[in-house]
Every structure is written in C-alpha cells, then in structure tokens.
C-alpha cells in the first residue's frame, strides 16, 4: 500500500495526504474539548455523592445533639450545613441557576427518593452553591458548597487538554514529516547525482528512476540528456584529437623542408615556430586525453610517487623538497596523478627558486598534497581563471620559448576532479603560491570509479625531507 503510494503521481500523493490531514483535524476537534464538556458533569457527580453521604449521616443521627455535632464538624471543612424547616426552603427559587447545576440536574445524580432544590448557584468562577435536600416531612438539610472542594480544577482540565493534544499532534507531525521526506528525498538524490555528474565515461553515475511517477519520468529524461551530452562531448573530443593528431604529419614534413632551407636566419625562426606548434599539439592532445581516457585506478604509494617527482626536479637543478610520511597507500590513477603534480611543480620551479611538496592525511580521511613555492604568486582574482584551458596570466610571454600554452593547470584540475578531489590555489605570505590538492577518502574514489571496495590503509609516519 505504502509502496504503491510512493510510486503514485505526486498529485495522487497530495490528494491522499490532503484527505488524511482533515480527518485527523476533525478527530482532534471531536476529542479535545471533552475535558471541558464533562467538567461540570464530574462536578455534579461529586456533589451528588457528598450530598447523599451527608443526608444519610443526618438522617441516621439519633438526636438533635448528634445533628448539631455533625453541623459543627462540617464548619471545620469547607461545607456549611444547616437544618431548616422544608417549608422555608422549598418555596424559594434558585436565585441564579445555570444549565449545569439546576435542581433537575441535581435530582438526576441523587437517589430517586431524594428531593432537592438549588438555592444559590453562582457563576462567579469560584463555584459557590447552596443546596437544600429534604430530610423528612418537616426538615431540610441546607448544604453550602464553596467552589474549591467540589469543582474539578480547571488546571487539570487544561493539563488533560494539552496531553491529548500532544498525543494527537505527534502522529500528525510524524505523518507530515514522512510525507515531506517521501516527496523531497528523490529530489535531494537528483541534486546529489547532478553535483557528482561527470561526462568522462563514468557509467555508474545515473539518476535513479524511483519514487513518484513524475520523478521517474524526470530521472529517465535526465539520463537521456546526460547520454546525449556525453555523446556530443565524446564526438567533439574525438574530432579534436583526430585533427591535432593529423596535424603532426604535415608539421613533420614542414620541418624537413625548412631544415633544407638555405637562409639560416629564417630557418631558425621557422623551426622555432614549428617547435612551438608541435608542443601546443602535444599538450592539447594530453589535455584531451586527460578528460577522456580512463586509466584503471590502483593502489600506489603516493609518498614515494611525490619523492620521485621531487628528486627528478632536483636532478634538473631545481630546489624541490618533499615533506610527509614515508608510506601512504592510496587508490588512484597513477600516471594521471604524476602528470597533475608534475605540471604544478613545473610551474612552481618556473616562478620560484624554492619548492616544497607536502603530503598530509586529510581530516576527512583522504590525502592532501600541497605544493608551495616562493615565486610572485598570482594576481588577485586569477585563482580560478588559471584553471581554464589555454589561459595564461601574461599573454605576451606566449612568444617566449619558456612559456607554456596555459594547459598545465587545466590538465591537473581535470585529473584531480576525476579522482573526486579539488584543487585550490592561494597566495602565501610574504610571496609565493600554494597549490592544494584535496583527495577524497579511498572509498569515495572506488565508488566513483565503479571499482570494487578498497581497504583503507594509510600510514602517516614521520616527515622525511627529500632533496
Ligand atoms: N606557481 C605559480 N606562480 C605564479 N604563477 C603561476 C604559477 N603557476 C601557474 N601560474 C600562472 O598560471 C598560468 C597558467 O598556468 P598553466 O600551468 O595552466 O599554464 P602554463 O604554465 O602557462 O603552460 P603549460 O603548463 O601549458 O605549459 C601561467 O601562465 C602562470 O602565469
Ligand atoms: Mg604550466
């Protein structure tokens, strides 16, 4: 039943719940005022019992002394007793009666052979009332009640009302919570799936078609859209890769022809241009392959991976140190991660003279790789821009043979995102740039890449600088 309701259209779900809620409200209205309605009834019953007892005691008194004794004993309580001739009281009308405490109502709660009349019944909130009950042919017992001892406390009625209201409100609240959860949880799942969605061949990230009919239709439409976008991206990437690749052959032919040129000055210039073009094509191909290829993830020691990168740069004469644990097992795409970090360190040694590569345990359970340099850092506002492909801070430098094509950081960013992580650039004081790569816990990587479960094994040992 619940399952069918879950799969029904949102309109049907609303209609079902819209009919349940008024029913509950009607039930609430019907049940809640009960303590107030029966408050007077209870009061009357209490008075009736008291009157019956008193009349019985007075009637069974053997003489006037005993009656006198009873009357004086009642003075200590909140009752006022008097014995008067019945003729004095029977003619009197109740000075003020209300619906609930009339002579008739009193008669109903007293035994059938009792004759009673209400002499005074005030509605002053304190419930004072004087009642006369016939004892025998001549006498009547006049009983004066003061409110406190006979009327049930209105406080207890309020407490009862609150208790009943909470008993009914609780299921209503739970029902509303359940309904809102049932309707919104698929939307939250969609939002999550959309946030994690990548168009890089990760088949595991589909929108789940479950829940209400409209949501299932939406999930199917989103999956189709995702498939179409993915196909479009794949087609364009394939086309770009093919063009870039095919440019290599005419470039090689051009280089051979230029090398045969007689004019040494123009030959050098042309060869430099050809080199530039070749590098650009190589890097574009690298960037495109980083967004489409799916190198299988495997467990590697990223600590030794970082040490190797650092020592390779040291071999080229740069000052690069590694700080971090001696071993750090992590599941990743090894070649891709090496490329990402190499690109970052390449920039760092280009702009700075001292570079430190750090590895830390992330508080969330993953790994954090930090590359610090002592270069000039980035101008404010360029931290995100430099992650865009082909963006260079200083366009003029593109003519310089030392400059790149603005692809290094984009490639690194793509690779880190492919691992489910994030890349952050920030300037450091007094000068320099810090590039932080935040990698998620291994379970998240294995889940995202649709691989089997991977044991979490990370050892953070003492920091060893490597030069
Ligand atoms: N450590 C750094 N310090 C200062 N500026 C940097 C640093 N790293 C990158 N940049 C700036 O960010 C821009 C983009 O860097 P990116 O690595 O993407 O491209 P590139 O180094 O110019 O070329 P490529 O890496 O493709 O050879 C660079 O042009 C540079 O101006
Ligand atoms: Mg670079």
PDB file of N, CA and C and ligand atoms in Angstrom, residues 343 346-347 350 408-409, ligand 2:
ATOM      1  N   UNK A 343      52.922  18.893 -13.501  1.00  0.00           N
ATOM      2  CA  UNK A 343      52.528  20.188 -14.083  1.00  0.00           C
ATOM      3  C   UNK A 343      52.607  21.299 -13.044  1.00  0.00           C
ATOM      4  N   UNK A 346      56.209  21.970 -12.102  1.00  0.00           N
ATOM      5  CA  UNK A 346      56.844  22.639 -13.240  1.00  0.00           C
ATOM      6  C   UNK A 346      56.613  24.148 -13.168  1.00  0.00           C
ATOM      7  N   UNK A 347      55.383  24.515 -12.885  1.00  0.00           N
ATOM      8  CA  UNK A 347      55.069  25.940 -12.729  1.00  0.00           C
ATOM      9  C   UNK A 347      55.846  26.513 -11.557  1.00  0.00           C
ATOM     10  N   UNK A 350      59.301  27.198 -12.204  1.00  0.00           N
ATOM     11  CA  UNK A 350      59.453  28.271 -13.206  1.00  0.00           C
ATOM     12  C   UNK A 350      59.325  29.638 -12.542  1.00  0.00           C
ATOM     13  N   UNK A 408      48.693  23.404 -18.444  1.00  0.00           N
ATOM     14  CA  UNK A 408      49.202  22.588 -17.327  1.00  0.00           C
ATOM     15  C   UNK A 408      48.245  22.495 -16.150  1.00  0.00           C
ATOM     16  N   UNK A 409      47.754  23.643 -15.689  1.00  0.00           N
ATOM     17  CA  UNK A 409      46.867  23.626 -14.513  1.00  0.00           C
ATOM     18  C   UNK A 409      45.487  23.060 -14.860  1.00  0.00           C
TER      19      UNK A 409
HETATM   20 MG1  LIG B   2      52.307  25.148 -16.545  1.00  0.00          MG
END
